[in-house]
Amino acid sequence: MATYQEFIQQNEDRDGVRFSWNLWPSSRLEATRLVVPVSCLFTPLKERPDLPPVQYEPVLCSRANCKAVLNPLCQVDFRAKIWACNFCFQRNPRGAPAPLIFLYVVDTCLEEEDLQALKESLQMSLSLLPPNSLVGLITFGRMVQVHELSCEGIAKSYVFRGTKDLSSKQIQEMLGLSKPGLCVVCLFIPRFLQPVHRVDMNLTDLLGELQRDPWPVPQGKRPLRSTGVALSVAVGLLEGTFPNTGARVMLFIGGPPTQGPGMVVGDELKTPIRSWHDIQKDNARHLKKATKYYEALANRSAVNGHSIDIYACALDQTGLLEMKCLSNLTGGHIVMGDSFNTSLFKQTFQRVFSKDYNGDFRMAFGGVLEVKTSRELKVCGAIGPCVSLHSKGSCVSENEMGIGGTSQWKVCSLSPSTTLGIYFEVVNQHNAPVPQGGRGAVQFVTQYQHSNTQRRIRVTTIARNWADAQSQIQHIESSFDQEASAVLMARLGVFRAESEEGPDVLRWLDRQLIRLCQKFGQFNKDDPASFRLSESLSLYPQFMFHLRRSPFLQVFNNSPDESSYYRHHFVRQDLTQSLIMIQPILYSYSFHGPPEPVLLDSSSILPDRILLMDTFFQLVIYHGETIAQWRKAGYQEMAEYENFKQLLQAPLDDAQEILQTRFPMPRYIDTEHGGSQARFLLSKVNPSQTHNNLYAWGQETGAPILTDDVSLQVFMDHLKKLAVSSST
């Protein structure tokens, strides 16, 4: 008989679904008592090379308010040619593809070296686009220029003032896109958007000739950067010409918006860009207005199925906090780096255009996800790169979690790893539980434009058994997926952190953890030493410990832009990557054998070890004190120390494997004992040894951490005390 662990893995491999609970409580009250909601992580476009598309339209249930899709869980009467819908039990009798569009929006207020590197990356990307896709170019500094791409030998562009807010209608009129009696698409294609195969050479030359913004920048001033108007023009251009068609606006910025609508900071360098401290003191004068401006643009884009990527490369903040909604609501990418002239940007940008096993882009456009449930369940909401389509059907709960009040969401851009958290509630009251022996069902219907321009629908239908929470509580406990639950609760925490104070979010998470431990822990009242958790819950508290210390909830030591960047990636990655973000992986290399995973703990930091830590965003190679001394002495160059040379090389090779595949490419950090960048490792490990308890541990068991953070041991001791206390 398969274990729950095998069952969970098989279902993830087949369906791209991980549920918090794999047996469902039969009443609403019992579901509430389980603390972690019935919820799932769903990866709509999970790669399945063994799943060819069906070459006919999906067969829909004929009941008007159901329209679920025929699936393997339906009963089919082949003789009568009738199938029964497994959601509502209804018995049922048995256009021209649009091109992909890429619109580059390029900041020209860059240093010469940065601009040159960016131009080369953009030229390279043209060779990666499908020949029949349409491409366009908008550049901006103090002014905004929309470039015509059909003028052979003549550089012609339409110029907009960077300080004037324009409506979509005004933009279309100024670009000549709304003259009566003209076919918008016919007029449009030869001018601002052109098939790549037709303008490849022209656009390559045009990009090569791009100059830095010509307006002089006085000493002590920032360049005047009209990012808000440039984006407004891009959004207006696309919504007036290709609504509901797959399109990517790709924004490249080297600094914050400093003038016009959407400005984040003024042009005086003596006025620094807002910090968390400024925000907490309500001293960020442009924050609310700029955020509102970009949210309006993001919603307009999302309605039309257009996604917006932000590639921000600068040493200071660029305004991601205010602009994050552009990508968060449209499924676009956010890439953050120090310079366009780094391998981190260049390789990450190249990976945007990576291909799958069929040679197609790993990107889909204009997605709509609909969730249908059997009558015992309702949908509370979703957390991920999506917006609500405000579809209020019978399966929509009043109790909202994340983006709720709907059973349909728009996901303008998806990749095979895009993962949404979906949250449910059990409908049945305590005195009328779901009868035993039945199964509840959920159907995910994802409609999208494939990168080969076909419209596709992928249908994933899953079922789980109902269980009586009184007599079968141990079975329910065994069905708990602690990894998926940690990520689903973390997403709820991060979603709350966007609108609530940090300490309030931590208190909420702590309360949920204490309640879960009270429900499923085995203990004698008021005896912390007796507290035990079963194997299916044993790792959950440490996930919560590391989540509390993570950059998703702790803003200390991170700028507002960095916090926005980390949260952006956390709420869209799959389970494996999300767990790495919560609790980084640590490998130890020594002379004693192959690398081994070790505890993310200060006791793992030893003088004769090399550590490789993967936090998703960074790859840190840390050389222990002795190793660092030998390396400094150059032992690896001596023939008799070949094994030391191999030891130094091993973590580099392993890091390279991760660097070559991850999106976005992580920051690579090579450091050693006493090095300034050792802080990246020291801030992540559990501080089991600190400057306060060093003498209790002795000197040789690891590295003491200078911190006032509590250790996992202290955290667990507090948790046990609170869980067993008769007063909580």
XYZ file of C-alpha atoms in Angstrom:
728
model
C 0.000 0.000 0.000
C 1.375 3.436 -0.950
C 2.304 5.813 1.871
C 0.865 9.324 1.957
C 4.314 10.612 0.992
C 4.240 8.496 -2.196
C 0.628 9.524 -2.860
C 1.546 13.224 -2.491
C 4.543 12.854 -4.838
C 2.579 10.925 -7.491
C -0.171 13.553 -7.508
C 2.308 16.414 -7.769
C 4.119 14.724 -10.667
C 0.862 14.027 -12.503
C -1.338 17.040 -11.671
C 1.057 19.763 -10.426
C -1.075 19.970 -7.248
C -0.017 19.789 -3.581
C -2.809 19.982 -0.954
C -2.282 20.979 2.666
C -4.557 18.090 3.692
C -5.084 14.961 1.564
C -8.090 13.773 3.546
C -10.758 16.418 3.992
C -12.746 16.977 7.208
C -16.457 16.449 6.700
C -17.735 19.690 8.276
C -16.897 23.383 8.324
C -16.230 23.432 12.085
C -13.851 20.479 11.936
C -12.035 22.095 8.990
C -11.613 25.302 11.045
C -10.205 23.297 13.943
C -7.432 21.954 11.709
C -5.934 25.531 11.689
C -4.225 25.212 8.297
C -7.013 25.719 5.722
C -7.823 23.120 3.079
C -5.721 24.687 0.321
C -3.362 23.771 -2.468
C -0.427 24.890 -4.546
C -1.285 24.564 -8.227
C 1.140 24.829 -11.148
C -1.161 25.290 -14.170
C 1.413 24.642 -16.911
C 3.504 21.978 -15.154
C 5.679 20.370 -17.827
C 4.344 16.969 -18.905
C 6.200 15.691 -22.005
C 3.844 12.670 -21.875
C 0.729 14.870 -22.188
C 0.052 15.784 -25.831
C -2.734 18.322 -26.427
C -6.117 16.871 -27.364
C -6.910 17.945 -30.935
C -10.525 19.025 -30.302
C -12.372 21.605 -28.219
C -13.078 20.622 -24.581
C -16.482 19.024 -23.889
C -18.421 21.167 -21.379
C -21.222 20.271 -18.976
C -24.511 21.568 -20.419
C -25.804 23.069 -17.142
C -25.494 26.857 -17.568
C -24.056 27.588 -14.111
C -21.598 24.674 -14.164
C -19.834 24.173 -17.534
C -17.217 21.870 -15.954
C -15.037 19.994 -18.453
C -15.359 16.251 -19.205
C -12.584 14.539 -17.226
C -11.436 11.091 -16.047
C -13.542 11.340 -12.849
C -16.831 11.578 -14.814
C -18.992 8.471 -15.290
C -19.512 7.714 -18.987
C -22.320 5.556 -20.376
C -20.814 4.551 -23.727
C -23.940 2.688 -24.874
C -26.285 5.646 -24.306
C -23.520 8.119 -25.285
C -24.109 10.111 -22.104
C -21.663 11.324 -19.439
C -22.464 12.443 -15.897
C -20.752 15.585 -14.581
C -18.981 14.785 -11.308
C -19.541 18.339 -10.020
C -23.287 18.955 -10.508
C -24.313 15.374 -11.584
C -25.953 16.727 -14.750
C -26.283 14.000 -17.417
C -24.920 15.321 -20.718
C -25.162 14.090 -24.322
C -22.010 13.669 -25.673
C -10.252 31.853 -34.744
C -7.051 33.315 -36.586
C -4.035 33.035 -34.208
C -2.667 36.405 -33.108
C 1.115 36.955 -33.123
C 3.176 37.334 -29.957
C 4.102 40.943 -29.211
C 7.237 42.230 -27.452
C 7.417 45.950 -26.697
C 10.802 47.141 -25.360
C 10.624 50.263 -23.141
C 14.202 51.470 -22.598
C 15.592 54.026 -20.129
C 18.372 56.061 -21.806
C 19.459 57.886 -18.603
C 22.193 55.277 -18.111
C 25.955 55.426 -17.818
C 27.628 54.812 -21.184
C 28.936 51.358 -20.216
C 25.546 50.245 -18.906
C 23.677 51.527 -21.970
C 26.104 49.749 -24.293
C 25.671 46.442 -22.431
C 21.871 46.800 -22.483
C 21.842 47.596 -26.231
C 23.864 44.434 -26.900
C 21.471 42.306 -24.805
C 18.469 43.744 -26.675
C 20.114 43.093 -30.041
C 20.861 39.525 -28.947
C 17.227 39.005 -27.905
C 15.958 39.805 -31.413
C 17.612 36.615 -32.655
C 15.694 34.609 -30.020
C 12.201 35.901 -30.909
C 9.937 33.910 -33.259
C 10.314 35.462 -36.762
C 6.572 36.216 -37.040
C 6.298 37.905 -33.621
C 5.829 41.679 -33.526
C 8.401 43.906 -31.854
C 8.306 47.598 -30.890
C 10.600 50.142 -29.235
C 9.924 53.042 -26.854
C 12.842 54.964 -25.335
C 12.669 57.544 -22.581
C 14.630 60.029 -20.519
C 13.295 63.539 -20.065
C 11.059 62.911 -23.108
C 9.379 59.709 -24.338
C 9.928 58.508 -27.918
C 7.836 55.926 -29.759
C 9.921 54.711 -32.684
C 8.519 53.939 -36.113
C 10.151 50.769 -37.392
C 8.960 50.857 -40.986
C 11.036 53.833 -42.187
C 14.012 52.332 -44.018
C 17.020 54.599 -43.661
C 15.106 57.253 -41.709
C 14.901 57.308 -37.907
C 11.394 58.605 -37.195
C 9.736 58.779 -33.795
C 6.780 60.354 -32.003
C 7.820 62.411 -28.957
C 5.761 62.842 -25.744
C 6.496 65.241 -22.902
C 7.576 63.335 -19.798
C 5.521 65.481 -17.421
C 2.032 65.200 -18.950
C -0.395 62.466 -17.955
C -2.288 61.269 -21.017
C -5.370 59.073 -21.330
C -5.339 55.986 -23.518
C -7.592 57.767 -26.052
C -5.237 60.780 -26.247
C -2.216 58.520 -26.800
C -3.963 56.644 -29.599
C -5.063 59.895 -31.266
C -1.543 61.361 -31.070
C -0.094 58.208 -32.619
C -2.719 58.293 -35.370
C -4.294 55.007 -34.290
C -7.895 56.118 -34.020
C -8.727 57.808 -37.324
C -12.268 56.859 -38.401
C -12.638 54.453 -41.284
C -9.194 52.862 -40.889
C -8.511 49.293 -39.776
C -6.504 49.724 -36.598
C -4.452 46.563 -37.072
C -3.706 47.248 -40.763
C -2.638 50.806 -39.967
C -0.674 49.788 -36.921
C 1.508 46.882 -37.986
C 3.645 48.782 -40.534
C 4.537 51.543 -38.078
C 5.217 50.919 -34.393
C 5.145 47.143 -34.234
C 6.737 45.077 -36.967
C 7.301 41.385 -37.589
C 10.826 40.547 -36.404
C 11.839 38.973 -39.713
C 11.016 42.240 -41.506
C 12.872 44.685 -39.231
C 15.614 42.590 -37.690
C 18.436 44.505 -39.406
C 16.770 47.934 -39.087
C 16.032 47.512 -35.396
C 19.517 46.122 -34.694
C 20.966 49.291 -36.258
C 18.479 51.523 -34.427
C 19.391 49.955 -31.074
C 23.097 50.257 -31.883
C 22.695 53.983 -32.538
C 20.769 54.741 -29.320
C 22.451 57.554 -27.398
C 22.307 58.546 -23.749
C 19.530 61.015 -22.944
C 20.854 64.325 -24.372
C 19.505 66.592 -21.621
C 22.372 67.774 -19.366
C 22.259 66.683 -15.713
C 23.522 69.487 -13.392
C 25.809 68.618 -10.481
C 23.888 67.380 -7.439
C 20.872 66.377 -9.550
C 19.387 63.118 -10.760
C 18.562 62.636 -14.457
C 14.948 63.475 -15.340
C 13.455 60.046 -15.966
C 9.857 59.880 -17.285
C 9.148 56.216 -16.509
C 5.460 56.816 -15.723
C 4.614 58.437 -19.064
C 6.697 55.857 -21.000
C 4.678 53.020 -19.430
C 1.415 54.868 -19.978
C 2.254 55.220 -23.694
C 3.198 51.520 -23.925
C -0.013 50.371 -22.205
C -2.168 52.766 -24.270
C -0.523 51.643 -27.499
C -1.215 47.967 -26.867
C -4.714 48.257 -25.421
C -5.836 50.341 -28.402
C -4.473 47.935 -30.992
C -4.105 44.401 -29.638
C -6.515 43.941 -26.724
C -6.819 40.345 -25.422
C -3.711 39.245 -27.293
C -0.491 37.896 -25.780
C 1.929 40.779 -25.314
C 4.932 41.598 -23.104
C 5.968 45.121 -22.198
C 9.647 44.814 -21.194
C 10.759 47.810 -19.110
C 14.503 48.399 -18.581
C 15.385 50.999 -15.928
C 18.643 52.224 -14.384
C 17.179 54.522 -11.729
C 13.946 55.817 -10.170
C 11.225 57.848 -11.953
C 12.061 61.474 -11.154
C 9.434 63.509 -13.024
C 5.856 63.427 -14.219
C 3.111 61.016 -13.159
C 4.489 58.060 -11.201
C 7.572 59.928 -9.929
C 9.090 58.266 -6.867
C 11.751 60.824 -5.848
C 12.658 64.363 -6.945
C 15.767 65.221 -8.960
C 17.705 66.646 -5.960
C 20.383 64.109 -4.963
C 20.429 65.515 -1.430
C 16.885 64.090 -1.015
C 17.381 60.321 -0.687
C 14.803 57.862 -2.015
C 12.348 56.675 0.656
C 13.442 54.024 3.190
C 11.346 51.770 5.451
C 11.958 54.297 8.219
C 10.456 57.089 6.061
C 7.447 54.928 5.211
C 6.804 54.032 8.860
C 7.000 57.739 9.793
C 4.648 58.591 6.878
C 7.463 60.642 5.383
C 7.452 59.216 1.825
C 5.674 62.026 -0.003
C 5.368 60.393 -3.449
C 4.602 56.824 -2.295
C 0.788 56.748 -2.294
C 0.297 58.792 -5.450
C 2.913 56.828 -7.449
C 1.594 53.454 -6.244
C -1.961 54.417 -7.218
C -0.747 55.534 -10.667
C 1.103 52.267 -11.402
C -1.754 50.151 -10.016
C -4.133 51.798 -12.506
C -1.714 50.986 -15.371
C -1.295 47.408 -14.100
C -5.048 46.827 -13.986
C -5.510 48.210 -17.509
C -2.781 45.872 -18.754
C -4.219 42.872 -16.915
C -7.701 43.421 -18.392
C -6.179 43.141 -21.874
C -3.971 40.144 -21.058
C -0.701 42.107 -21.420
C 2.154 41.451 -18.991
C 4.805 43.941 -17.840
C 8.375 42.874 -16.995
C 10.693 45.145 -14.997
C 14.469 44.789 -15.403
C 15.935 47.176 -12.816
C 19.718 47.487 -12.689
C 21.236 50.148 -10.428
C 23.246 50.431 -7.221
C 20.487 52.442 -5.508
C 16.730 51.823 -5.393
C 14.755 52.267 -8.619
C 11.164 52.488 -7.333
C 10.214 48.783 -7.385
C 8.109 49.270 -4.257
C 5.767 51.618 -6.139
C 6.001 49.741 -9.469
C 5.857 46.121 -8.225
C 2.117 45.894 -9.015
C 2.927 46.224 -12.745
C 4.496 42.758 -12.666
C 2.648 41.248 -9.691
C -0.784 41.803 -11.247
C 0.172 40.856 -14.808
C 2.451 37.843 -14.254
C 5.492 39.742 -15.547
C 9.068 39.181 -14.356
C 11.014 41.400 -11.977
C 14.786 41.176 -12.318
C 16.973 43.224 -10.001
C 20.725 43.742 -10.358
C 23.556 46.210 -9.864
C 24.249 46.845 -13.563
C 23.157 45.798 -17.057
C 26.814 44.957 -17.640
C 26.785 41.872 -15.374
C 26.327 38.193 -16.125
C 23.440 38.174 -13.598
C 21.358 40.457 -15.851
C 22.637 39.166 -19.211
C 22.028 35.483 -18.455
C 18.732 36.064 -16.661
C 17.425 38.094 -19.612
C 18.516 35.366 -22.026
C 16.620 32.788 -19.934
C 13.365 34.718 -20.444
C 13.509 33.288 -23.980
C 14.441 29.700 -23.026
C 12.761 26.874 -24.950
C 11.076 23.652 -23.813
C 11.472 20.072 -25.092
C 9.388 20.978 -28.193
C 11.459 24.049 -29.025
C 8.659 26.408 -27.859
C 9.100 29.342 -25.455
C 8.528 28.520 -21.808
C 5.967 31.308 -21.649
C 2.217 31.495 -22.162
C -0.003 34.557 -22.431
C -3.473 35.815 -21.516
C -4.264 32.983 -19.109
C -7.591 32.596 -17.310
C -7.765 30.150 -14.404
C -11.188 28.959 -13.299
C -11.691 26.757 -10.242
C -14.807 24.586 -9.964
C -15.652 22.613 -6.827
C -18.098 19.910 -5.826
C -20.949 21.238 -3.694
C -19.283 20.524 -0.319
C -16.450 23.008 -1.018
C -16.212 26.727 -1.760
C -13.282 28.787 -3.074
C -11.950 31.434 -0.654
C -9.320 32.962 -2.945
C -5.938 32.712 -4.663
C -2.463 34.103 -3.978
C -0.103 34.464 -6.924
C 0.566 36.611 -10.010
C -3.102 37.122 -10.864
C -6.054 39.523 -10.746
C -9.699 38.790 -9.994
C -12.179 38.423 -12.844
C -15.013 39.041 -10.327
C -16.852 35.855 -11.282
C -19.187 35.239 -8.364
C -20.697 31.781 -8.767
C -22.224 29.287 -6.359
C -18.797 27.917 -5.428
C -17.414 31.278 -4.196
C -17.039 31.687 -0.428
C -17.862 34.840 1.538
C -14.722 34.147 3.585
C -11.904 35.701 1.534
C -8.277 34.567 1.646
C -5.898 36.359 -0.704
C -7.634 37.571 -3.876
C -11.160 36.321 -3.170
C -14.783 36.899 -4.092
C -14.297 35.089 -7.421
C -13.746 31.670 -8.947
C -11.840 33.041 -11.970
C -8.530 34.874 -12.176
C -6.584 36.426 -15.030
C -2.923 35.320 -15.230
C -1.496 37.382 -18.098
C 1.798 35.515 -18.289
C 2.642 31.989 -17.150
C 5.672 29.721 -17.273
C 5.886 25.996 -16.426
C 6.884 26.941 -12.864
C 4.203 29.613 -12.194
C 2.362 28.360 -9.110
C -0.725 29.788 -7.438
C -1.955 29.114 -3.909
C -5.697 28.336 -3.912
C -7.669 28.344 -0.636
C -10.964 26.538 0.083
C -13.508 26.079 2.835
C -15.739 23.127 3.687
C -19.409 24.150 3.420
C -21.231 21.504 5.476
C -22.258 22.458 9.010
C -21.169 20.399 12.034
C -24.611 18.841 12.483
C -24.817 17.831 8.794
C -21.336 16.561 7.840
C -20.464 15.143 4.430
C -21.472 11.450 4.365
C -18.529 9.076 4.702
C -17.202 7.143 1.713
C -17.599 9.996 -0.750
C -14.985 12.147 -2.439
C -14.799 15.895 -2.913
C -13.577 17.174 -6.275
C -11.859 20.289 -7.592
C -11.382 21.153 -11.247
C -8.834 23.686 -12.493
C -9.533 24.988 -16.009
C -6.635 27.021 -17.429
C -7.194 28.749 -20.776
C -4.163 30.426 -22.335
C -2.395 31.425 -25.540
C 0.522 29.073 -26.131
C 3.766 30.616 -27.370
C 3.096 29.017 -30.781
C -0.028 31.330 -30.783
C -2.568 28.465 -30.384
C -5.349 28.937 -27.830
C -5.207 26.030 -25.419
C -7.166 24.755 -22.441
C -5.583 22.536 -19.814
C -7.976 20.815 -17.405
C -6.791 19.296 -14.128
C -9.377 17.468 -12.013
C -8.529 16.059 -8.602
C -10.453 14.292 -5.863
C -9.801 13.551 -2.180
C -11.725 11.421 0.326
C -13.838 12.915 3.099
C -13.043 11.841 6.666
C -14.816 12.152 10.007
C -12.587 14.351 12.168
C -13.746 12.613 15.368
C -13.087 8.976 14.524
C -10.433 9.449 11.826
C -8.311 12.296 13.181
C -5.142 10.174 12.984
C -5.784 9.498 9.288
C -6.289 13.228 8.696
C -3.054 13.942 10.589
C -1.158 11.404 8.447
C -2.524 13.096 5.303
C -0.940 16.450 6.288
C 1.572 17.753 3.718
C 3.812 19.884 5.936
C 5.875 21.249 3.056
C 2.871 22.467 1.039
C 1.197 23.753 4.218
C 4.286 25.765 5.214
C 4.353 27.446 1.788
C 0.577 28.057 1.747
C 0.623 29.619 5.232
C 3.732 31.627 4.296
C 1.888 33.026 1.259
C -0.986 34.079 3.512
C 1.572 35.762 5.799
C 3.285 37.582 2.910
C -0.099 38.664 1.514
C -0.997 40.118 4.934
C 2.414 41.805 5.221
C 1.558 43.974 2.196
C -1.207 45.706 4.168
C -0.497 44.997 7.857
C 2.289 45.882 10.283
C 5.125 43.318 10.454
C 4.699 42.447 14.185
C 0.962 41.796 13.635
C 1.730 39.302 10.871
C 4.290 37.491 13.049
C 1.776 37.306 15.915
C -0.846 35.848 13.550
C 1.608 33.203 12.285
C 2.626 32.349 15.864
C -1.018 31.947 16.914
C -1.708 29.578 14.008
C 1.378 27.506 14.864
C 0.429 27.268 18.562
C -3.136 26.204 17.657
C -1.846 23.546 15.270
C 0.488 22.164 17.946
C -2.341 22.146 20.503
C -4.565 20.265 18.070
C -2.085 17.603 16.952
C 0.686 17.550 19.583
C 0.797 14.712 22.105
C 1.482 16.033 25.607
C 0.495 16.053 29.254
C -1.122 19.324 30.375
C 1.438 21.898 31.612
C 4.388 19.553 30.936
C 6.494 20.941 28.035
C 8.962 18.029 28.259
C 6.183 15.607 27.278
C 5.340 17.434 24.016
C 5.684 15.367 20.793
C 4.689 15.925 17.143
C 4.140 13.058 14.730
C 6.413 12.617 11.710
C 3.909 14.282 9.367
C 4.137 17.555 11.361
C 7.659 17.364 12.808
C 9.312 19.789 10.329
C 6.504 22.352 10.259
C 7.624 24.401 13.321
C 11.160 24.827 11.963
C 9.757 26.051 8.624
C 7.827 28.678 10.610
C 10.979 29.565 12.604
C 12.945 30.267 9.423
C 9.967 32.034 7.787
C 9.803 34.478 10.729
C 13.473 35.404 10.114
C 13.137 35.567 6.314
C 13.291 38.742 4.165
C 9.638 38.148 3.237
C 8.527 39.187 6.717
C 11.585 40.956 8.179
C 12.311 44.243 6.435
C 15.273 45.136 8.661
C 18.487 45.298 6.577
C 16.521 45.328 3.297
C 15.417 48.343 1.283
C 11.723 48.629 0.320
C 12.719 47.676 -3.258
C 14.523 44.533 -2.071
C 11.552 43.462 0.078
C 9.236 43.943 -2.930
C 11.570 41.880 -5.121
C 11.801 38.979 -2.651
C 8.031 38.879 -2.087
C 7.358 39.067 -5.837
C 9.276 35.838 -6.436
C 8.021 34.028 -3.348
C 4.331 34.160 -4.327
C 4.863 32.683 -7.819
C 7.518 29.968 -7.492
C 6.781 26.255 -7.146
C 6.948 24.340 -3.884
C 10.596 23.248 -4.115
C 11.911 26.754 -4.818
C 9.597 28.275 -2.182
C 10.938 25.929 0.495
C 14.520 26.894 -0.405
C 13.507 30.556 0.066
C 11.990 29.806 3.492
C 14.732 27.461 4.708
C 17.915 27.671 2.626
C 19.841 24.461 1.840
C 23.351 24.037 3.245
C 25.957 21.564 1.919
C 29.263 20.798 3.630
C 32.463 19.832 1.773
C 35.391 18.157 3.526
C 38.280 15.746 2.934
C 36.220 12.970 4.541
C 33.886 12.188 1.632
C 31.344 13.572 -0.837
C 29.385 16.753 -0.006
C 26.525 16.227 2.429
C 23.508 18.301 3.385
C 23.938 19.673 6.922
C 21.750 21.562 9.374
C 21.227 25.246 8.655
C 22.881 25.893 11.995
C 25.904 27.750 13.338
C 27.260 24.388 14.564
C 27.823 23.472 10.871
C 30.356 26.323 10.437
C 33.668 24.558 11.083
C 37.279 25.625 10.353
C 38.075 22.659 8.061
C 34.886 22.746 5.979
C 33.643 24.586 2.893
C 29.907 25.378 2.922
C 27.635 25.983 -0.064
C 24.380 27.730 0.858
C 21.490 28.114 -1.597
C 18.919 30.750 -0.563
C 17.361 30.884 -4.083
C 18.409 34.546 -4.439
C 22.063 33.968 -3.482
C 24.581 31.153 -3.762
C 27.145 31.543 -0.994
C 30.409 29.597 -0.867
C 31.947 29.968 2.592
C 35.489 28.795 3.411
C 36.134 27.876 7.052
C 39.020 29.524 8.909
C 41.620 26.769 8.264
C 40.568 26.306 4.623
C 40.783 30.083 4.070
C 44.325 30.179 5.512
C 45.469 27.293 3.305
C 43.897 28.933 0.250
C 45.650 32.228 1.063
C 48.935 30.348 1.408
C 48.411 28.928 -2.104
C 48.468 25.220 -1.171
C 46.105 24.480 -4.087
C 48.870 25.453 -6.522
C 51.253 22.771 -5.145
C 51.258 19.362 -6.798
C 51.309 17.484 -3.460
C 48.023 19.178 -2.413
C 45.953 18.077 -5.430
C 43.188 16.851 -3.113
C 42.910 20.361 -1.601
C 42.597 21.833 -5.097
C 39.781 19.359 -5.830
C 38.076 20.239 -2.538
C 38.087 23.950 -3.470
C 36.711 23.144 -6.931
C 33.842 20.847 -5.849
C 31.452 23.535 -4.491
C 32.242 25.759 -7.507
C 31.105 22.980 -9.863
C 27.912 22.369 -7.876
C 27.166 26.102 -7.736
C 27.671 26.344 -11.494
C 24.933 23.749 -12.103
C 22.434 25.880 -10.162
C 23.655 29.134 -11.756
C 23.060 27.711 -15.237
C 19.402 26.825 -14.759
C 17.736 29.079 -12.181
C 15.524 32.021 -13.104
C 16.361 34.664 -12.088
C 20.054 33.860 -11.910
C 21.153 34.030 -8.245
C 23.826 36.368 -6.935
C 27.091 34.447 -6.514
C 29.066 35.177 -3.338
C 32.511 33.735 -2.547
C 33.528 34.457 1.046
C 35.450 33.100 4.020
C 35.733 33.195 7.796
C 35.969 36.838 8.855
C 35.027 38.112 5.360
C 32.545 40.986 5.112
C 30.182 38.913 2.955
C 30.126 36.060 5.477
C 27.093 37.964 6.835
C 24.957 36.352 4.103
C 25.554 32.944 5.709
C 25.589 34.096 9.348
C 22.228 35.855 9.034
C 20.514 32.688 7.749
C 21.810 29.926 10.037
C 20.038 29.053 13.250
C 22.082 30.878 15.940
C 22.406 27.855 18.242
C 25.665 29.385 19.474
C 25.779 33.108 20.125
C 28.118 35.450 21.947
C 25.815 34.947 24.956
C 26.079 31.159 25.283
C 29.500 30.463 23.730
C 31.138 29.156 26.898
C 28.372 26.645 27.459
C 29.154 25.136 24.062
C 32.931 25.095 24.124
C 35.143 26.432 21.349
C 35.282 23.749 18.676
C 31.621 23.002 17.888
C 30.938 25.796 15.393
C 30.912 29.552 14.971
C 29.234 31.877 17.492
C 26.800 34.354 15.908
C 26.619 37.943 17.150
C 22.834 38.255 17.357
C 19.971 38.764 19.767
C 17.701 36.493 17.669
C 16.412 33.454 19.531
C 17.665 30.062 18.384
C 15.439 27.264 17.077
C 15.878 25.463 20.421
C 14.620 28.478 22.399
C 11.792 28.966 19.858
C 10.731 25.304 20.262
C 10.919 25.537 24.068
C 8.588 28.556 24.014
C 6.271 26.819 21.535
C 6.042 23.684 23.715
C 5.315 25.784 26.820
C 2.497 27.660 25.087
C 1.080 24.541 23.413
C 0.791 22.534 26.646
C -0.331 25.459 28.831
C -3.852 25.066 30.162
C -4.299 28.862 30.074
C -3.852 29.297 26.248
